[in-house]
XYZ file of C-alpha atoms in Angstrom:
785
model
C -41.855 54.506 5.543
C -40.352 55.782 2.278
C -36.620 55.857 1.705
C -34.649 58.843 0.293
C -33.883 58.514 -3.362
C -30.160 57.699 -3.884
C -28.281 60.412 -5.741
C -25.489 58.784 -7.804
C -23.782 61.922 -8.978
C -20.653 61.894 -6.833
C -21.437 58.655 -4.873
C -20.832 54.950 -5.314
C -22.976 52.243 -3.746
C -20.998 49.426 -2.197
C -22.271 46.103 -0.804
C -20.120 44.479 1.826
C -18.957 41.035 1.007
C -20.804 39.917 4.134
C -24.091 40.690 2.489
C -23.557 38.730 -0.623
C -24.236 34.980 -1.260
C -23.666 33.286 2.115
C -25.038 34.555 5.367
C -21.906 35.811 6.686
C -18.143 36.035 6.417
C -16.446 32.713 6.709
C -15.108 32.000 10.270
C -11.535 31.134 9.379
C -10.860 29.700 12.930
C -13.731 27.182 12.916
C -15.320 25.823 9.694
C -19.064 25.526 10.183
C -21.320 22.733 9.191
C -24.632 24.381 8.459
C -26.214 27.853 7.963
C -27.290 28.234 11.588
C -23.708 27.610 12.785
C -22.506 30.148 10.183
C -24.800 32.905 11.343
C -24.114 32.238 15.039
C -20.530 31.342 15.365
C -18.288 34.317 15.198
C -18.206 38.124 15.527
C -19.252 39.885 12.322
C -16.377 41.916 10.857
C -17.124 45.412 11.892
C -20.079 44.656 14.159
C -18.349 44.014 17.474
C -19.752 45.921 20.308
C -17.284 48.628 21.371
C -16.283 48.693 24.903
C -16.793 52.506 25.303
C -18.666 53.823 22.092
C -19.603 57.393 21.719
C -23.424 57.478 21.981
C -26.093 59.236 20.184
C -27.000 62.804 20.898
C -29.784 62.468 23.544
C -31.562 65.549 24.960
C -31.121 66.125 28.729
C -33.426 64.030 30.870
C -34.361 61.512 28.202
C -33.438 57.830 27.781
C -33.629 56.691 24.138
C -33.799 52.786 23.794
C -35.073 52.622 20.204
C -33.772 54.306 17.037
C -35.775 56.888 15.304
C -35.438 58.868 12.041
C -33.345 61.909 12.656
C -31.334 60.522 15.565
C -27.684 61.536 15.206
C -24.430 59.940 16.395
C -20.842 61.156 16.807
C -19.600 58.439 14.432
C -20.523 55.449 12.314
C -19.085 53.131 14.948
C -21.306 54.680 17.653
C -24.375 54.211 15.396
C -23.463 50.569 14.844
C -22.975 49.940 18.549
C -26.132 51.611 19.458
C -28.215 49.508 16.918
C -26.445 46.290 18.040
C -27.275 47.195 21.706
C -30.902 47.765 20.671
C -30.907 44.462 18.769
C -29.619 42.661 21.969
C -32.453 44.037 23.989
C -35.011 43.097 21.462
C -33.688 39.678 20.571
C -32.083 39.594 17.072
C -28.710 39.639 15.510
C -27.375 42.376 13.261
C -24.891 42.782 10.432
C -23.620 45.402 7.971
C -25.480 45.083 4.680
C -24.703 48.107 2.327
C -22.495 51.120 2.161
C -22.231 54.041 -0.130
C -18.967 55.840 -0.902
C -18.221 59.299 -2.245
C -16.923 59.433 -5.852
C -14.671 62.332 -4.789
C -12.524 60.827 -2.104
C -13.962 57.200 -1.727
C -15.019 57.905 1.873
C -18.107 56.053 3.334
C -21.077 58.422 3.492
C -23.901 55.967 4.144
C -24.291 52.666 6.056
C -27.107 50.189 6.375
C -27.325 47.984 9.464
C -29.825 45.070 8.994
C -31.258 42.185 10.857
C -29.107 39.052 10.265
C -32.172 37.353 8.691
C -32.408 40.010 5.964
C -32.494 38.863 2.267
C -32.221 35.311 1.009
C -29.181 33.121 0.585
C -27.859 32.512 -2.893
C -27.315 28.740 -3.014
C -24.011 27.530 -4.484
C -24.308 24.020 -5.652
C -20.668 22.952 -5.646
C -17.362 23.644 -3.945
C -14.563 25.220 -5.914
C -13.111 21.635 -6.250
C -16.235 20.266 -7.810
C -17.692 18.437 -4.771
C -21.435 18.803 -4.160
C -22.129 20.877 -1.077
C -24.195 19.419 1.724
C -27.722 20.976 1.995
C -27.853 23.496 4.853
C -30.756 24.822 6.841
C -32.241 28.228 5.595
C -31.674 31.019 8.064
C -32.410 34.024 5.908
C -36.244 34.816 5.611
C -36.194 38.264 3.862
C -36.633 40.344 7.101
C -36.945 44.006 6.326
C -35.781 45.419 9.796
C -33.031 47.896 9.444
C -31.459 51.173 10.282
C -29.698 53.408 7.688
C -27.313 56.233 8.750
C -25.963 59.017 6.597
C -23.047 61.467 7.288
C -23.838 65.182 7.524
C -21.722 68.221 6.531
C -21.076 68.638 10.324
C -19.443 65.221 10.441
C -22.240 63.611 12.554
C -24.239 60.648 11.354
C -28.075 60.782 11.227
C -30.513 58.051 10.995
C -32.121 58.492 7.510
C -34.326 55.295 7.625
C -35.552 52.901 10.334
C -37.654 49.778 10.045
C -38.725 48.192 13.343
C -40.887 45.193 12.439
C -39.550 41.726 11.879
C -41.179 38.865 9.970
C -39.821 36.110 12.314
C -39.886 35.174 15.936
C -37.390 37.082 18.172
C -35.030 35.366 20.595
C -35.864 35.560 24.352
C -33.416 37.183 26.743
C -32.021 34.000 28.119
C -30.851 32.869 24.675
C -29.832 36.197 23.157
C -26.123 35.488 24.078
C -26.109 32.815 21.374
C -26.792 35.327 18.527
C -23.744 36.038 16.579
C -23.345 39.802 16.773
C -23.810 39.717 20.546
C -21.001 37.086 21.156
C -17.756 38.612 22.151
C -14.851 37.144 24.311
C -13.909 39.964 26.552
C -10.400 40.618 27.802
C -10.976 39.303 31.354
C -12.540 36.183 29.849
C -9.588 35.715 27.598
C -7.247 35.884 30.540
C -9.240 33.347 32.497
C -9.398 31.003 29.476
C -5.583 31.284 28.931
C -4.929 30.479 32.612
C -7.223 27.465 32.665
C -6.082 26.215 29.215
C -2.458 26.320 30.466
C -3.468 24.229 33.489
C -4.712 21.436 31.154
C -8.493 22.141 31.378
C -10.589 21.589 28.350
C -13.319 23.724 26.747
C -16.143 22.054 28.825
C -14.322 22.666 32.081
C -13.439 26.176 31.219
C -17.041 26.995 30.391
C -18.136 25.554 33.719
C -15.647 27.885 35.369
C -16.818 30.884 33.399
C -20.412 30.144 34.293
C -19.658 30.082 37.902
C -17.504 33.230 37.739
C -20.158 35.225 35.674
C -23.169 33.896 37.437
C -24.871 32.071 34.457
C -24.182 31.356 30.854
C -26.242 34.230 29.515
C -23.901 36.641 31.466
C -20.715 35.374 29.791
C -21.451 36.798 26.381
C -20.333 33.889 24.190
C -20.816 30.151 23.734
C -18.654 27.061 24.230
C -17.973 27.063 20.440
C -16.556 30.556 20.767
C -14.409 29.419 23.623
C -13.087 26.536 21.458
C -12.447 28.991 18.633
C -10.433 31.305 20.814
C -8.477 28.409 22.320
C -7.644 27.150 18.961
C -6.559 30.591 17.558
C -4.479 31.181 20.768
C -2.795 27.717 20.274
C -2.009 28.684 16.637
C -0.523 31.958 17.639
C 1.574 30.349 20.338
C 2.599 27.454 18.372
C 4.603 29.432 15.760
C 7.181 27.574 13.817
C 7.621 24.697 16.299
C 5.449 22.466 14.083
C 8.292 22.728 11.563
C 10.472 20.681 13.953
C 8.006 17.816 13.695
C 7.688 18.189 9.896
C 11.429 18.222 9.449
C 11.573 14.941 11.652
C 8.967 13.209 9.518
C 10.598 14.156 6.254
C 13.999 12.803 7.490
C 12.341 9.527 8.574
C 10.717 9.140 5.236
C 14.133 9.719 3.535
C 15.618 7.002 5.588
C 12.853 4.586 4.828
C 10.308 5.115 2.021
C 7.846 2.841 3.944
C 7.565 5.601 6.605
C 4.150 7.225 5.967
C 3.208 10.850 6.774
C 0.639 13.265 5.501
C -0.273 16.915 6.207
C -3.680 18.438 5.803
C -3.709 21.995 4.154
C -0.721 24.140 3.686
C 2.317 22.305 4.920
C 4.648 25.203 4.484
C 2.695 27.435 7.054
C 2.806 24.537 9.629
C -0.839 25.195 10.719
C -2.409 21.996 9.619
C -3.201 18.544 11.024
C -0.525 15.995 10.708
C -0.544 12.172 10.647
C 2.320 9.648 10.490
C 2.915 5.959 10.805
C 6.261 4.217 10.887
C 6.841 0.784 9.027
C 6.530 -1.113 12.258
C 3.172 0.543 13.163
C 1.916 -0.297 9.659
C 3.029 -3.942 10.021
C 1.593 -4.314 13.541
C -1.743 -3.419 12.039
C -1.597 -6.408 9.772
C -1.390 -8.723 12.827
C -3.431 -6.940 15.436
C -5.622 -4.426 13.448
C -8.875 -6.098 14.371
C -9.625 -3.581 17.059
C -8.314 -0.022 17.270
C -8.429 2.814 19.884
C -8.166 6.536 19.050
C -7.670 8.861 21.986
C -7.935 12.570 21.210
C -7.844 13.694 24.900
C -4.111 13.079 25.122
C -2.994 16.711 25.422
C 0.726 16.255 24.866
C 2.268 19.730 25.106
C 2.011 23.149 26.487
C -0.047 24.479 23.617
C -2.838 21.982 24.598
C -2.537 20.561 21.057
C -4.474 17.304 20.787
C -2.047 14.439 20.353
C -4.040 11.524 18.907
C -2.464 8.062 18.753
C -4.103 5.133 17.152
C -3.389 2.025 19.232
C -4.291 -1.645 19.490
C -3.454 -4.665 21.581
C -0.700 -7.141 20.675
C -0.613 -10.947 21.461
C 0.761 -10.170 24.849
C -2.157 -7.861 25.804
C 0.302 -4.839 25.539
C -0.600 -1.591 23.720
C 0.686 -1.454 20.188
C 0.974 1.694 17.974
C -0.914 2.038 14.661
C -0.019 5.666 13.865
C -0.124 9.143 15.436
C -1.678 12.583 14.727
C -1.393 16.114 15.933
C -4.744 17.861 15.458
C -4.982 21.636 15.349
C -8.471 21.566 14.013
C -11.008 19.080 15.579
C -13.868 19.699 13.054
C -15.815 16.942 11.273
C -13.863 17.545 8.106
C -10.531 17.157 9.969
C -11.584 13.867 11.395
C -12.771 12.603 8.043
C -9.436 13.510 6.623
C -7.606 11.773 9.476
C -9.582 8.520 9.202
C -9.195 8.345 5.409
C -5.447 9.018 5.605
C -4.987 6.461 8.440
C -7.023 3.948 6.487
C -4.715 4.574 3.420
C -1.607 4.059 5.527
C -3.129 0.743 6.818
C -3.623 -0.781 3.427
C -7.265 0.288 3.182
C -8.335 -2.494 5.606
C -10.851 -1.131 8.189
C -10.899 -2.624 11.739
C -13.716 -4.782 13.170
C -14.101 -2.280 16.033
C -12.996 1.214 17.097
C -12.983 2.956 20.471
C -12.949 6.667 20.683
C -13.890 9.506 23.133
C -17.488 10.402 23.611
C -17.693 12.964 20.788
C -20.486 13.561 18.258
C -18.075 14.855 15.519
C -15.948 11.713 15.750
C -19.005 9.577 15.411
C -20.168 11.309 12.313
C -16.677 10.900 10.795
C -16.463 7.361 11.606
C -19.894 6.565 10.106
C -18.654 8.264 6.931
C -15.288 6.531 6.665
C -15.879 3.156 8.543
C -19.594 2.410 7.956
C -19.199 -1.266 8.850
C -16.925 -0.742 11.845
C -18.416 -1.173 15.246
C -17.905 2.174 17.033
C -17.618 2.212 20.914
C -17.391 5.340 23.138
C -14.765 5.047 25.880
C -16.442 4.126 29.140
C -13.741 5.856 31.104
C -14.410 9.175 29.266
C -18.087 8.919 30.126
C -17.305 8.133 33.756
C -15.207 11.219 33.754
C -17.975 13.282 32.211
C -20.235 11.992 34.923
C -17.991 13.549 37.646
C -18.378 16.922 35.916
C -21.930 16.895 34.805
C -23.249 15.357 38.067
C -20.929 17.060 40.565
C -23.841 18.269 42.659
C -25.361 14.799 42.730
C -22.069 13.249 43.780
C -21.628 15.745 46.550
C -25.156 15.299 47.849
C -25.178 11.511 47.434
C -21.837 9.757 48.088
C -23.301 6.379 47.071
C -24.476 7.485 43.590
C -21.160 7.005 41.770
C -20.654 3.450 42.988
C -24.214 2.521 42.071
C -23.810 4.105 38.658
C -20.672 2.049 38.028
C -22.412 -1.078 39.235
C -25.360 -0.414 36.940
C -23.143 -0.010 33.941
C -20.446 -2.750 34.695
C -22.094 -5.546 36.455
C -25.457 -5.985 34.809
C -25.564 -9.318 32.828
C -28.241 -8.658 30.395
C -29.889 -5.692 28.525
C -33.106 -6.227 30.506
C -31.201 -6.132 33.798
C -29.378 -2.930 32.765
C -32.587 -1.157 31.625
C -34.326 -2.051 34.958
C -31.249 -1.021 36.952
C -30.851 2.328 35.002
C -34.608 3.374 35.433
C -34.386 2.437 39.139
C -31.283 4.525 39.574
C -32.484 7.738 37.998
C -35.855 7.470 39.787
C -34.160 6.926 43.177
C -32.176 10.111 42.672
C -34.788 12.038 40.774
C -32.689 12.430 37.587
C -35.272 11.641 34.808
C -35.088 15.167 33.417
C -31.273 15.515 33.513
C -30.207 16.313 29.930
C -26.704 14.715 30.065
C -28.061 11.530 31.445
C -30.667 11.447 28.805
C -28.056 11.969 26.147
C -25.751 9.197 27.302
C -28.717 6.812 27.767
C -29.582 7.561 24.163
C -25.952 6.514 23.222
C -25.962 3.452 25.492
C -25.565 1.000 22.638
C -22.144 2.536 22.036
C -20.640 2.402 25.548
C -22.622 0.135 27.935
C -20.905 -3.319 27.937
C -24.086 -5.428 27.669
C -24.738 -3.841 24.233
C -21.127 -4.436 22.989
C -20.358 -8.083 24.039
C -21.135 -9.553 20.621
C -18.192 -7.629 18.990
C -14.508 -8.284 19.392
C -12.594 -5.655 21.402
C -9.515 -7.755 22.513
C -10.206 -7.209 26.266
C -9.381 -9.811 28.812
C -12.659 -9.048 30.673
C -15.926 -7.321 29.955
C -15.897 -5.317 33.221
C -12.118 -4.657 33.775
C -10.311 -1.981 31.921
C -7.379 0.282 32.564
C -8.121 3.810 33.882
C -7.501 5.241 30.441
C -8.218 3.945 26.900
C -4.738 4.660 25.979
C -1.512 4.360 27.897
C 1.104 3.929 25.137
C 2.830 7.220 25.835
C 2.271 7.496 29.498
C 5.319 8.755 31.288
C 6.815 10.212 28.121
C 4.568 13.073 27.190
C 2.628 15.450 29.407
C 1.276 18.999 29.546
C 4.738 20.597 29.724
C 6.173 18.730 26.790
C 7.013 20.984 23.834
C 7.032 19.759 20.255
C 10.846 19.809 20.197
C 10.993 17.459 23.255
C 8.054 15.528 21.915
C 10.056 14.133 18.952
C 12.651 12.763 21.400
C 10.171 11.395 23.830
C 8.214 9.829 20.990
C 11.322 7.817 20.011
C 11.975 6.767 23.583
C 8.420 5.616 23.966
C 8.698 3.423 20.891
C 12.044 1.821 22.010
C 10.564 1.179 25.466
C 7.440 -0.509 24.097
C 9.530 -2.524 21.711
C 11.720 -3.726 24.517
C 8.726 -4.789 26.598
C 7.421 -6.845 23.708
C 10.767 -8.480 23.192
C 10.889 -9.269 26.941
C 7.348 -10.818 26.830
C 8.462 -12.873 23.789
C 11.463 -14.177 25.648
C 9.451 -14.972 28.715
C 6.964 -16.824 26.759
C 9.543 -18.931 24.973
C 11.859 -19.465 27.862
C 9.678 -19.957 30.926
C 7.396 -22.911 31.024
C 4.124 -22.076 32.930
C 3.213 -24.137 35.994
C 0.210 -26.370 35.150
C -2.519 -26.497 37.805
C -4.554 -29.422 36.432
C -3.837 -32.681 34.696
C -6.070 -31.499 31.766
C -4.612 -32.098 28.205
C -6.346 -28.861 27.339
C -4.271 -26.896 29.752
C -1.115 -28.387 28.403
C -2.214 -27.654 24.781
C -2.933 -24.044 25.696
C 0.343 -23.594 27.470
C 2.097 -24.458 24.220
C -0.025 -22.327 22.055
C -0.867 -19.043 23.823
C 1.507 -16.336 24.917
C 2.300 -16.412 28.688
C -0.151 -13.753 29.674
C -2.993 -15.103 27.647
C -2.307 -18.538 28.927
C -2.500 -17.214 32.563
C -5.900 -15.778 31.738
C -7.064 -19.021 30.087
C -5.710 -21.075 33.062
C -7.723 -18.889 35.487
C -10.916 -19.636 33.604
C -10.113 -23.307 33.347
C -9.238 -23.893 36.963
C -12.349 -22.070 38.171
C -14.548 -24.527 36.285
C -13.902 -26.976 39.171
C -16.402 -24.932 41.219
C -19.039 -24.787 38.407
C -21.965 -27.167 37.740
C -23.430 -27.794 34.312
C -26.892 -29.315 33.870
C -28.935 -29.941 30.672
C -32.032 -27.916 30.323
C -32.949 -28.561 26.750
C -31.955 -31.090 24.043
C -32.532 -30.573 20.356
C -31.450 -32.669 17.397
C -27.945 -31.083 17.103
C -27.663 -28.699 19.924
C -27.782 -29.238 23.679
C -28.395 -26.336 26.076
C -26.697 -26.376 29.363
C -27.373 -24.256 32.510
C -23.976 -23.371 34.044
C -23.777 -21.971 37.548
C -21.263 -21.648 40.339
C -21.836 -23.968 43.301
C -24.002 -22.285 45.793
C -24.905 -19.359 43.392
C -27.897 -20.690 41.476
C -29.381 -17.175 41.259
C -26.677 -16.238 38.678
C -26.680 -18.790 35.868
C -25.508 -18.785 32.280
C -26.801 -20.750 29.246
C -24.388 -22.491 27.012
C -25.570 -23.929 23.588
C -23.299 -26.662 22.531
C -23.234 -28.502 19.170
C -21.079 -31.653 19.857
C -20.975 -32.598 16.179
C -19.401 -29.352 15.131
C -17.600 -28.799 18.457
C -19.126 -25.285 18.613
C -20.457 -23.617 21.744
C -21.901 -20.146 22.564
C -22.460 -18.678 25.969
C -24.848 -15.986 27.152
C -21.946 -14.054 28.712
C -20.352 -13.717 25.158
C -16.842 -13.554 26.530
C -15.323 -15.285 23.507
C -17.012 -12.890 21.110
C -15.763 -9.897 23.124
C -12.197 -11.074 24.097
C -11.316 -13.992 21.973
C -10.800 -16.330 24.955
C -13.226 -19.034 26.056
C -15.127 -18.278 29.207
C -15.361 -20.578 32.229
C -18.917 -21.579 31.349
C -18.031 -23.124 27.901
C -15.025 -24.747 29.516
C -17.362 -26.233 32.138
C -19.448 -27.846 29.384
C -16.260 -29.082 27.660
C -15.312 -30.692 31.009
C -18.492 -32.502 31.534
C -18.795 -33.637 27.922
C -15.170 -34.887 27.853
C -13.820 -32.466 25.388
C -10.066 -32.885 26.205
C -8.563 -30.319 23.813
C -9.407 -26.930 22.403
C -11.077 -27.070 18.971
C -9.007 -25.086 16.484
C -11.817 -22.521 16.002
C -11.409 -21.350 19.542
C -7.616 -20.542 19.182
C -7.432 -17.089 17.735
C -4.068 -16.717 16.125
C -3.777 -13.132 17.377
C -3.414 -14.465 20.845
C -0.849 -17.170 20.018
C 2.987 -17.319 20.191
C 2.993 -17.428 16.354
C 0.708 -14.421 16.061
C 3.292 -12.475 14.001
C 4.097 -15.235 11.524
C 2.857 -14.373 8.058
C 0.714 -11.391 6.909
C -2.920 -11.708 8.126
C -4.548 -8.788 6.340
C -7.500 -10.941 5.400
C -7.528 -13.322 8.407
C -8.318 -10.743 11.017
C -11.632 -9.897 9.391
C -12.823 -13.364 9.140
C -12.080 -14.191 12.846
C -8.316 -14.733 13.007
C -9.014 -18.441 13.481
C -5.803 -20.422 14.229
C -4.855 -23.249 11.854
C -1.790 -24.954 10.674
C -0.716 -23.514 7.195
C 1.668 -25.453 5.057
C 4.011 -22.530 4.326
C 7.632 -21.886 4.760
C 7.026 -19.290 7.500
C 4.810 -21.616 9.616
C 7.127 -24.584 9.228
C 10.081 -22.412 10.230
C 8.184 -21.238 13.399
C 7.071 -24.765 14.392
C 10.595 -26.120 14.022
C 12.054 -23.234 15.954
C 9.571 -23.708 18.777
C 10.232 -27.430 19.068
C 14.011 -27.005 18.907
C 13.989 -24.387 21.646
C 12.055 -26.711 23.823
C 14.954 -29.269 23.549
C 17.461 -26.524 24.309
C 15.538 -25.452 27.440
C 14.958 -28.930 28.727
C 18.345 -30.447 27.670
C 20.367 -28.411 30.278
C 18.385 -29.383 33.338
C 20.738 -32.300 34.234
C 23.692 -34.268 32.786
C 21.569 -37.274 31.958
C 18.948 -35.254 30.175
C 21.691 -33.288 28.348
C 23.210 -36.500 27.020
C 19.903 -37.790 25.913
C 19.094 -34.442 24.246
C 22.482 -34.277 22.487
C 22.147 -37.819 21.274
C 18.632 -37.109 19.806
C 19.661 -33.939 18.145
C 22.702 -35.742 16.513
C 20.450 -38.623 15.427
C 17.917 -36.054 14.057
C 20.764 -34.175 12.212
C 21.853 -37.484 10.605
C 18.332 -38.279 9.562
C 17.824 -34.785 8.261
C 21.029 -34.991 6.162
C 19.989 -38.510 4.806
C 16.503 -37.206 3.925
C 17.839 -34.060 2.200
C 20.330 -36.096 0.129
C 17.676 -38.597 -1.088
C 14.740 -36.120 -1.449
C 13.639 -35.759 -4.979
C 15.986 -38.456 -6.455
C 14.193 -41.605 -5.428
C 10.544 -42.673 -5.480
C 8.420 -43.012 -2.401
C 8.760 -46.737 -2.127
C 12.431 -46.750 -2.732
C 12.923 -43.834 -0.234
C 10.962 -45.724 2.391
C 13.186 -48.781 1.953
C 16.327 -46.725 2.246
C 15.004 -45.049 5.403
C 14.195 -48.246 7.012
C 17.657 -49.670 6.284
C 19.289 -46.522 7.605
C 17.225 -46.832 10.800
C 18.407 -50.440 11.263
C 21.998 -49.487 10.552
C 21.773 -46.686 13.150
C 20.243 -49.080 15.636
C 23.181 -51.463 15.207
C 25.677 -48.617 15.686
C 23.937 -47.464 18.828
C 23.941 -51.057 20.220
C 27.608 -51.449 19.492
C 28.434 -48.061 21.079
C 26.505 -49.022 24.165
C 28.446 -52.266 24.569
C 31.728 -50.463 24.159
C 30.706 -47.955 26.802
C 30.023 -50.846 29.271
C 33.411 -52.439 28.673
C 35.189 -49.176 29.146
C 33.421 -48.564 32.388
C 34.111 -51.885 33.899
C 36.463 -50.547 36.593
C 35.369 -48.029 39.234
C 38.349 -45.783 38.772
C 37.842 -45.499 35.078
C 34.171 -44.721 35.740
C 35.025 -41.982 38.137
C 37.582 -40.372 35.742
C 34.939 -40.616 32.988
C 32.311 -38.962 35.085
C 34.730 -36.187 36.030
C 35.611 -35.645 32.420
C 31.995 -35.739 31.183
C 31.085 -33.266 33.936
C 33.717 -30.738 32.704
C 32.472 -31.176 29.255
C 28.965 -30.782 30.344
C 29.761 -27.422 31.994
C 31.539 -26.240 28.901
C 28.530 -27.376 26.874
C 26.184 -25.575 29.126
C 28.065 -22.329 28.670
C 28.226 -22.854 24.886
C 24.510 -23.704 24.873
C 23.685 -20.331 26.584
C 25.824 -18.536 24.084
C 24.183 -20.259 21.167
C 20.682 -19.725 22.545
C 21.368 -15.932 22.908
C 22.766 -15.757 19.443
C 19.849 -17.763 18.055
C 17.348 -15.492 19.624
C 19.097 -12.468 18.259
C 19.213 -13.944 14.767
C 15.483 -14.794 14.978
C 14.604 -11.343 15.996
C 16.565 -9.960 12.977
C 14.825 -12.393 10.708
C 11.431 -11.267 12.091
C 12.324 -7.543 11.476
C 13.401 -8.255 7.985
C 10.095 -10.108 7.337
C 8.179 -7.177 8.700
C 9.977 -4.715 6.483
C 9.574 -6.898 3.479
C 5.813 -7.350 4.033
C 5.468 -3.555 4.417
C 7.320 -3.014 1.021
C 5.080 -5.595 -0.624
C 2.123 -3.561 0.567
C 3.569 -0.298 -0.579
C 4.189 -1.861 -3.972
C 0.546 -3.054 -4.111
C -0.605 0.518 -3.224
C 1.574 1.996 -5.857
C 0.201 -0.363 -8.522
C -3.317 0.561 -7.456
C -2.531 4.289 -7.924
């Protein structure tokens, strides 16, 4: 077919921007990753199917389903709608390619509608900022299919050219809804999305409801990505200026304390960007407990369904601790890469050993990009929640499936046992071809416990876990929380968590745990670990009394033990023990996973007469002194506990010992007298040592110390004799006892006041140390820049 020659006398040829360079106009609501996404992710400007277009002129009794040369239309829009409708039936996507305008008045007098695969893409090697663009799949193949319409003097538009044939495969009817020009979120669909979004339902759940409502995904007219785009744009329109409240709050916090960190992606003034912040305490907490991190992006915090994403960890009491927060308007790969890089910068550029996130492909790509050496785990709770949605028909037909699924994931002891159990489960319920199950099975190394036990995740048990991966802000933010209220609730949550940590510190220091065995190891652990961690250790230690250990193999340096519970020989564990290095490993890998020794290794220690814990099995992050000193480098090398000859460690050791005397010294009058005498004696010795330190040699100092001790012994002896003489009569003794009792009562009250004051001072000192360490890190960062 030949085209009409173009007369350029009074006409101007105009190529739409959509036909130049890239395949299509940029989707401003959702940045795309490759060319296929670009072609099929938004409605082309000017090519949306009209709800009630004026059709072509069709003779009576005829139904025209295909354009032909000479066909005329009431308007350009009607021609566009007809060609797009035709394309939907055939199986291709359309776009506007070229227009021609009149030189007299600038009005459009000719339009070209083409197949979306027309032409070839002009490759742009670099972004405007100089970065090299990632290679994208080629989607344009030079297809010639097209329809050209031209306006007549009568005002109607006539088809002046039509090319039917395509040089590529067409899309079948059941997939045509994925083509870009045929995707449109209708008014009724928008209303349903708004309603479900307001009820807290996410994109996946909304799409499931739409599929049920419309009788199939091909009848909806758009994809899940379009649904996400609409939800995001709706969120942005509704959000308005409320983000400014949060930005003002962050700015004020940074003015108060320069160590407060916050960053905004994109245009801060328009308040439509992702935001991240971390207060000084969060940044300092990371230096102590940043070995494992959790990011939860399902925490929908407010009425806009805006993803609130806190970074959290676990402190030495097993409590959640905050490492920073983000509000994400855009959940694209680029956004997560920005978020992880910004968070890492705030955390002194020290990546964690492990990180737990939602089951999300985009997050996985971003983590691999920013934390290539960090072990990434998908939240098991999130996958179980997906199971209820993806396998709802299976759960309704087979009530036992969910319990068997959980058992297969949580209770299998080895990779081989899990693989066998999984295959048996999907065969029993005929689920081998289920796409979602195939997908999560492919990701099994990132969420099934048996594949993750060799990495530290700071969990008390391999199988036990709270219902959600994050509970730091539970009870403070929910679906009805606005951004204005969120700022206040955020502060309340921080205060509440801090109080709980202080209470746990107090309980650890002031309440001695009840020992259940005569084991020196139990007593050692009671003085080292925090109260909650000791309870867990004690549980493992006590249960060893029901376990047996037998040698199954002896090598030159290593002995292998078979450890099993009495009467349960079918479930045994292998422990390899090097008695020369005092190192043991167990097949259950509990120590590697949680940082606490398992009952199996403790059983071997019991039968081999290992009476105390080797230092390399005492992780500092679980001890009472976890927050003494900065451990930026220690956590990546295992956080092994060991005495460090530093001012901070000496201070904490002396404080701990002194508080023990205070706690025990008030239990009875006799013990109180002994404790006071010991403290006075210690004070005298301390003053003597301080007076003579540095002014005498070692030999001379030793002699003086010995003379001093002898002198003090004589004094004590003399005082004792005097006391006996004064107490010779019964009446004098009664009066003395009564007087001492009153003095003891007063001393008790003073002791309580002193103890409270001491704890308050110690807390202040700790806070000052934390602030100082953060300032040091900021100075280091500034010097690097």
